[in-house]
Short mmCIF file of C-alpha atoms and ligand atoms in Angstrom, two decimals:
data_model
loop_
_atom_site.label_atom_id
_atom_site.label_comp_id
_atom_site.label_asym_id
_atom_site.label_seq_id
_atom_site.Cartn_x
_atom_site.Cartn_y
_atom_site.Cartn_z
CA MET A 1 171.79 105.52 37.53
CA LEU A 2 168.52 105.63 35.21
CA LEU A 3 167.03 102.84 37.26
CA THR A 4 167.60 104.67 40.50
CA SER A 5 165.78 108.45 38.88
CA VAL A 6 162.95 106.03 37.82
CA LEU A 7 162.54 104.73 41.21
CA GLY A 8 162.85 108.22 42.61
CA SER A 9 160.28 109.64 40.98
CA ALA A 10 158.22 106.67 41.67
CA ALA A 11 158.84 107.60 45.08
CA LEU A 12 157.25 111.04 45.14
CA LEU A 13 154.62 110.12 43.18
CA ALA A 14 153.60 107.42 45.48
CA SER A 15 154.11 110.28 48.17
CA GLY A 16 152.31 112.72 46.39
CA ALA A 17 149.77 110.61 46.02
CA ALA A 18 148.41 110.77 49.69
CA ALA A 19 146.75 114.36 48.72
CA HIS A 20 146.73 117.27 46.10
CA GLY A 21 146.62 117.37 42.87
CA ALA A 22 147.74 119.06 39.79
CA VAL A 23 146.31 119.71 35.88
CA THR A 24 147.70 116.96 33.77
CA SER A 25 145.97 116.76 31.05
CA TYR A 26 143.74 118.66 29.09
CA ILE A 27 141.10 117.12 26.54
CA ILE A 28 140.03 120.39 23.63
CA ALA A 29 138.00 121.00 21.21
CA GLY A 30 137.79 117.17 21.04
CA LYS A 31 141.80 116.55 21.03
CA ASN A 32 143.97 115.46 24.18
CA TYR A 33 146.20 117.24 24.74
CA PRO A 34 149.25 115.40 28.18
CA GLY A 35 150.42 118.15 29.96
CA TYR A 36 152.78 117.31 33.59
CA GLN A 37 152.98 115.39 35.11
CA GLY A 38 154.87 116.01 37.53
CA PHE A 39 157.05 116.22 39.98
CA SER A 40 159.79 118.97 38.71
CA PRO A 41 159.93 117.76 35.29
CA ALA A 42 163.49 117.21 34.56
CA ASN A 43 163.94 118.51 30.85
CA SER A 44 160.82 120.04 29.16
CA PRO A 45 158.08 118.02 26.92
CA ASN A 46 156.84 119.46 25.46
CA VAL A 47 153.04 119.77 25.56
CA ILE A 48 150.87 122.93 25.55
CA GLN A 49 150.57 123.45 29.58
CA TRP A 50 152.91 125.44 31.69
CA GLN A 51 155.25 124.10 34.01
CA TRP A 52 154.32 123.20 36.78
CA HIS A 53 156.15 121.63 40.07
CA ASP A 54 154.75 119.50 41.96
CA TYR A 55 151.51 118.34 43.41
CA ASN A 56 152.24 120.81 46.72
CA PRO A 57 149.40 123.94 47.57
CA VAL A 58 150.05 127.44 46.56
CA LEU A 59 148.72 128.92 50.52
CA SER A 60 148.77 132.48 49.61
CA CYS A 61 146.28 135.08 47.39
CA SER A 62 150.21 136.91 46.82
CA ASP A 63 152.24 134.04 46.04
CA SER A 64 153.57 134.48 42.58
CA LYS A 65 152.84 130.71 41.55
CA LEU A 66 149.12 131.54 42.44
CA ARG A 67 149.37 132.51 38.75
CA CYS A 68 150.54 129.45 37.42
CA ASN A 69 152.07 127.12 40.11
CA GLY A 70 155.41 128.79 39.20
CA GLY A 71 155.01 127.95 35.52
CA THR A 72 156.41 129.90 32.76
CA SER A 73 156.09 128.42 28.94
CA ALA A 74 155.02 125.51 27.23
CA THR A 75 156.56 125.26 23.74
CA LEU A 76 152.81 123.97 22.12
CA ASN A 77 149.71 125.18 21.82
CA ALA A 78 146.17 123.60 21.33
CA THR A 79 143.68 125.19 18.78
CA ALA A 80 140.05 126.02 20.21
CA ALA A 81 136.98 128.36 18.18
CA PRO A 82 134.50 130.29 20.77
CA GLY A 83 131.81 127.55 22.22
CA ASP A 84 134.47 124.30 22.12
CA THR A 85 135.23 122.65 25.41
CA ILE A 86 138.27 122.83 27.11
CA THR A 87 138.21 119.80 29.87
CA ALA A 88 141.48 119.77 32.46
CA ILE A 89 141.75 116.39 33.70
CA TRP A 90 143.22 115.34 37.39
CA ALA A 91 145.56 112.18 37.99
CA GLN A 92 144.63 112.72 41.59
CA TRP A 93 141.89 114.65 42.91
CA THR A 94 141.18 114.61 47.19
CA HIS A 95 140.07 117.51 48.91
CA SER A 96 136.20 117.80 48.40
CA GLN A 97 135.76 121.10 49.30
CA GLY A 98 136.37 125.12 47.86
CA PRO A 99 135.59 126.10 44.41
CA ILE A 100 136.62 125.38 40.70
CA LEU A 101 137.90 128.59 39.07
CA VAL A 102 138.74 128.68 35.10
CA TRP A 103 140.52 131.41 33.46
CA MET A 104 142.29 133.21 30.42
CA TYR A 105 144.18 135.75 29.54
CA LYS A 106 144.36 137.27 25.96
CA CYS A 107 148.49 137.53 25.76
CA PRO A 108 149.14 141.09 23.85
CA GLY A 109 151.33 138.60 21.18
CA SER A 110 153.36 135.60 20.67
CA PHE A 111 153.24 133.13 23.87
CA SER A 112 156.67 133.06 23.66
CA SER A 113 156.61 136.89 25.65
CA CYS A 114 153.00 136.33 27.25
CA ASP A 115 153.41 136.27 31.32
CA GLY A 116 150.08 136.82 32.24
CA SER A 117 151.12 139.91 34.26
CA GLY A 118 148.45 142.48 34.34
CA ALA A 119 144.73 143.13 34.79
CA GLY A 120 144.13 140.79 31.81
CA TRP A 121 142.94 137.32 33.63
CA PHE A 122 139.10 137.11 33.65
CA LYS A 123 136.49 133.93 34.62
CA ILE A 124 134.79 131.45 32.01
CA ASP A 125 133.36 129.83 34.17
CA GLU A 126 133.54 128.46 37.53
CA ALA A 127 131.48 126.36 40.24
CA GLY A 128 130.90 126.66 44.20
CA PHE A 129 128.37 125.70 47.32
CA HIS A 130 124.98 125.15 46.44
CA GLY A 131 123.53 125.57 49.67
CA ASP A 132 120.45 123.85 50.57
CA GLY A 133 120.23 125.14 54.10
CA VAL A 134 120.85 120.74 55.02
CA LYS A 135 124.24 120.75 53.80
CA VAL A 136 127.35 122.46 55.61
CA PHE A 137 129.94 122.58 54.24
CA LEU A 138 132.71 120.04 55.39
CA ASP A 139 129.84 117.30 53.63
CA THR A 140 131.88 115.36 51.82
CA GLU A 141 131.26 113.66 48.43
CA ASN A 142 127.88 111.96 49.68
CA PRO A 143 126.73 114.33 49.97
CA SER A 144 128.14 118.06 49.75
CA GLY A 145 127.40 121.56 47.64
CA TRP A 146 130.50 121.34 47.07
CA ASP A 147 131.41 120.43 42.84
CA ILE A 148 134.56 120.08 43.72
CA ALA A 149 133.67 117.04 45.23
CA LYS A 150 132.83 115.45 41.19
CA LEU A 151 136.43 115.56 41.14
CA VAL A 152 136.79 112.36 43.68
CA GLY A 153 137.29 109.35 42.63
CA GLY A 154 135.46 109.14 38.87
CA ASN A 155 137.24 110.53 35.44
CA LYS A 156 138.76 113.63 37.21
CA GLN A 157 137.15 115.80 34.48
CA TRP A 158 136.06 119.38 34.39
CA SER A 159 134.88 120.33 31.15
CA SER A 160 134.20 125.03 30.29
CA LYS A 161 133.24 126.45 27.11
CA VAL A 162 135.49 129.15 25.23
CA PRO A 163 132.42 131.79 25.56
CA GLU A 164 130.39 132.51 22.51
CA GLY A 165 132.02 134.91 20.12
CA LEU A 166 135.06 135.34 22.18
CA ALA A 167 138.05 137.47 19.54
CA PRO A 168 140.95 134.72 18.11
CA GLY A 169 144.03 135.09 19.67
CA ASN A 170 146.62 134.10 21.59
CA TYR A 171 146.17 132.43 25.27
CA LEU A 172 146.22 131.80 29.16
CA VAL A 173 143.81 129.15 30.55
CA ARG A 174 144.48 128.54 34.32
CA HIS A 175 142.45 125.97 35.75
CA GLU A 176 141.73 127.06 39.62
CA LEU A 177 141.07 124.34 42.13
CA ILE A 178 140.96 126.21 46.25
CA ALA A 179 140.75 122.98 48.37
CA LEU A 180 139.28 125.35 51.68
CA HIS A 181 138.79 121.73 53.63
CA GLN A 182 141.26 122.61 56.61
CA ALA A 183 140.32 126.12 58.56
CA ASN A 184 141.16 129.15 57.75
CA ASN A 185 143.96 127.57 55.84
CA PRO A 186 142.82 127.72 52.15
CA GLN A 187 144.87 125.73 49.54
CA PHE A 188 145.16 127.01 46.64
CA TYR A 189 146.50 125.24 42.46
CA PRO A 190 146.50 126.71 39.32
CA GLU A 191 147.78 125.11 36.53
CA CYS A 192 147.57 127.53 33.45
CA ALA A 193 147.54 126.00 28.94
CA GLN A 194 148.84 128.14 25.75
CA VAL A 195 145.56 127.76 23.37
CA VAL A 196 145.07 129.72 20.25
CA ILE A 197 141.74 131.23 20.11
CA THR A 198 140.46 131.14 15.83
CA GLY A 199 137.62 131.98 14.74
CA SER A 200 136.44 135.62 13.71
CA GLY A 201 134.90 136.67 17.23
CA THR A 202 134.89 140.36 18.76
CA ALA A 203 134.34 139.88 22.25
CA GLN A 204 136.22 140.63 24.72
CA PRO A 205 135.63 141.18 27.85
CA ASP A 206 135.96 145.07 29.43
CA ALA A 207 136.97 145.76 32.49
CA SER A 208 134.81 144.43 35.26
CA TYR A 209 135.11 140.55 34.86
CA LYS A 210 139.95 141.34 34.67
CA ALA A 211 141.95 141.39 37.60
CA ALA A 212 145.48 140.27 38.13
CA ILE A 213 146.89 137.59 39.20
CA PRO A 214 148.47 137.40 42.20
CA GLY A 215 145.66 140.46 42.66
CA TYR A 216 142.45 139.36 42.33
CA CYS A 217 141.65 138.45 46.48
CA ASN A 218 143.19 138.87 49.45
CA GLN A 219 143.99 136.27 52.14
CA ASN A 220 141.25 137.49 54.82
CA ASP A 221 138.75 137.84 52.45
CA PRO A 222 135.56 135.49 53.08
CA ASN A 223 135.68 133.32 51.20
CA ILE A 224 139.52 132.58 51.04
CA LYS A 225 139.97 132.75 54.72
CA VAL A 226 137.32 130.15 55.88
CA PRO A 227 135.46 128.69 58.87
CA ILE A 228 134.82 125.71 56.83
CA ASN A 229 134.17 124.44 60.23
CA ASP A 230 131.85 126.68 61.89
CA HIS A 231 128.56 126.01 61.78
CA SER A 232 126.98 128.49 63.42
CA ILE A 233 128.64 131.09 60.04
CA PRO A 234 126.19 131.15 57.42
CA GLN A 235 126.90 128.00 54.79
CA THR A 236 126.76 129.88 51.82
CA TYR A 237 129.31 130.92 49.99
CA LYS A 238 130.65 133.06 46.95
CA ILE A 239 133.07 132.22 45.09
CA PRO A 240 136.36 134.92 44.43
CA GLY A 241 136.90 137.20 41.73
CA PRO A 242 134.68 138.65 39.36
CA PRO A 243 131.58 137.51 37.50
CA VAL A 244 132.47 134.93 34.60
CA PHE A 245 132.78 136.04 31.34
CA LYS A 246 129.84 135.08 29.27
CA GLY A 247 130.74 136.73 25.72
CA THR A 248 127.84 136.90 23.07
CA ALA A 249 125.96 134.28 25.46
CA SER A 250 122.66 135.01 26.81
CA LYS A 251 124.38 132.60 30.09
CA LYS A 252 126.90 131.61 31.22
CA ALA A 253 127.68 128.53 29.62
CA ARG A 254 129.21 124.96 31.85
CA ASP A 255 129.41 121.33 30.83
CA PHE A 256 129.92 118.89 33.39
CA THR A 257 130.96 115.74 32.46
CA ALA A 258 132.57 114.16 35.87
C1 LIG B 1 150.84 127.25 17.96
O1 LIG B 1 152.20 125.76 17.36
C2 LIG B 1 152.02 124.88 16.34
C3 LIG B 1 153.16 124.04 15.74
O2 LIG B 1 152.41 123.52 17.49
C4 LIG B 1 152.98 127.08 16.10
O3 LIG B 1 153.25 126.50 14.15
C5 LIG B 1 152.23 128.05 15.94
O4 LIG B 1 152.75 129.18 15.70
C6 LIG B 1 152.41 127.78 17.44
N1 LIG B 1 151.77 129.49 17.58
C7 LIG B 1 151.42 129.92 18.13
C8 LIG B 1 150.90 131.06 18.37
O5 LIG B 1 152.48 130.06 19.40
CU1 LIG B 2 145.67 118.02 49.31
#
């Protein structure tokens, strides 16, 4: 029985290994935190990450799974201070076109009652396409104008900074990869984790930085429904969502370690 289920999940992992991906662990303020490894953990291991069910993408901007890949809560939390680094690690990732978005959400109270609802999500980091007039959207890892291509191979890590001066509290952090390699069929890969922000900061994003998830995008937005193989359209890309919240810093803080 045990052997069967072990073999069964190994087979599922092997089939999932063909494509797709999810955040499977974190390094937050220098400390390692395991996450889910998929598929559909039968029990609920004590981790900081909201439980996600499989490596498959969310296919619609309006799917409720867009928020945290179907997860709803976790038993543990990480601790970080403003300016600390949050690194997400994907066990596997294969798609080389699309943006990376990192969001946070301040829970009104405890994590156990925090569902990420309402227009409370703000971006702390993002990466898109660096057009130089030569690179086209469909160029893959070498060369590629997409930072997401750096997650293919290598150590599959993306590091972001907690905004300087961010007010303390219980926050969700949400990593989102939007894979655009299939023309006009975006794939969303979001996962969430629980982080207690410490310190005595007072910076809070105002409404112009915040959005609801789902809600920040529409399926027909030109940066969501992208004819990625059409080289005749301008090869420039506007990352979806509100502007990145910088806290008290004068410029965006980001730190790429892949
Ligand atoms: C964070 O986790 C610690 C122990 O893991 C727990 O004592 C604490 O209450 C948690 N904090 C919140 C806000 O849930
Ligand atoms: Cu995939």
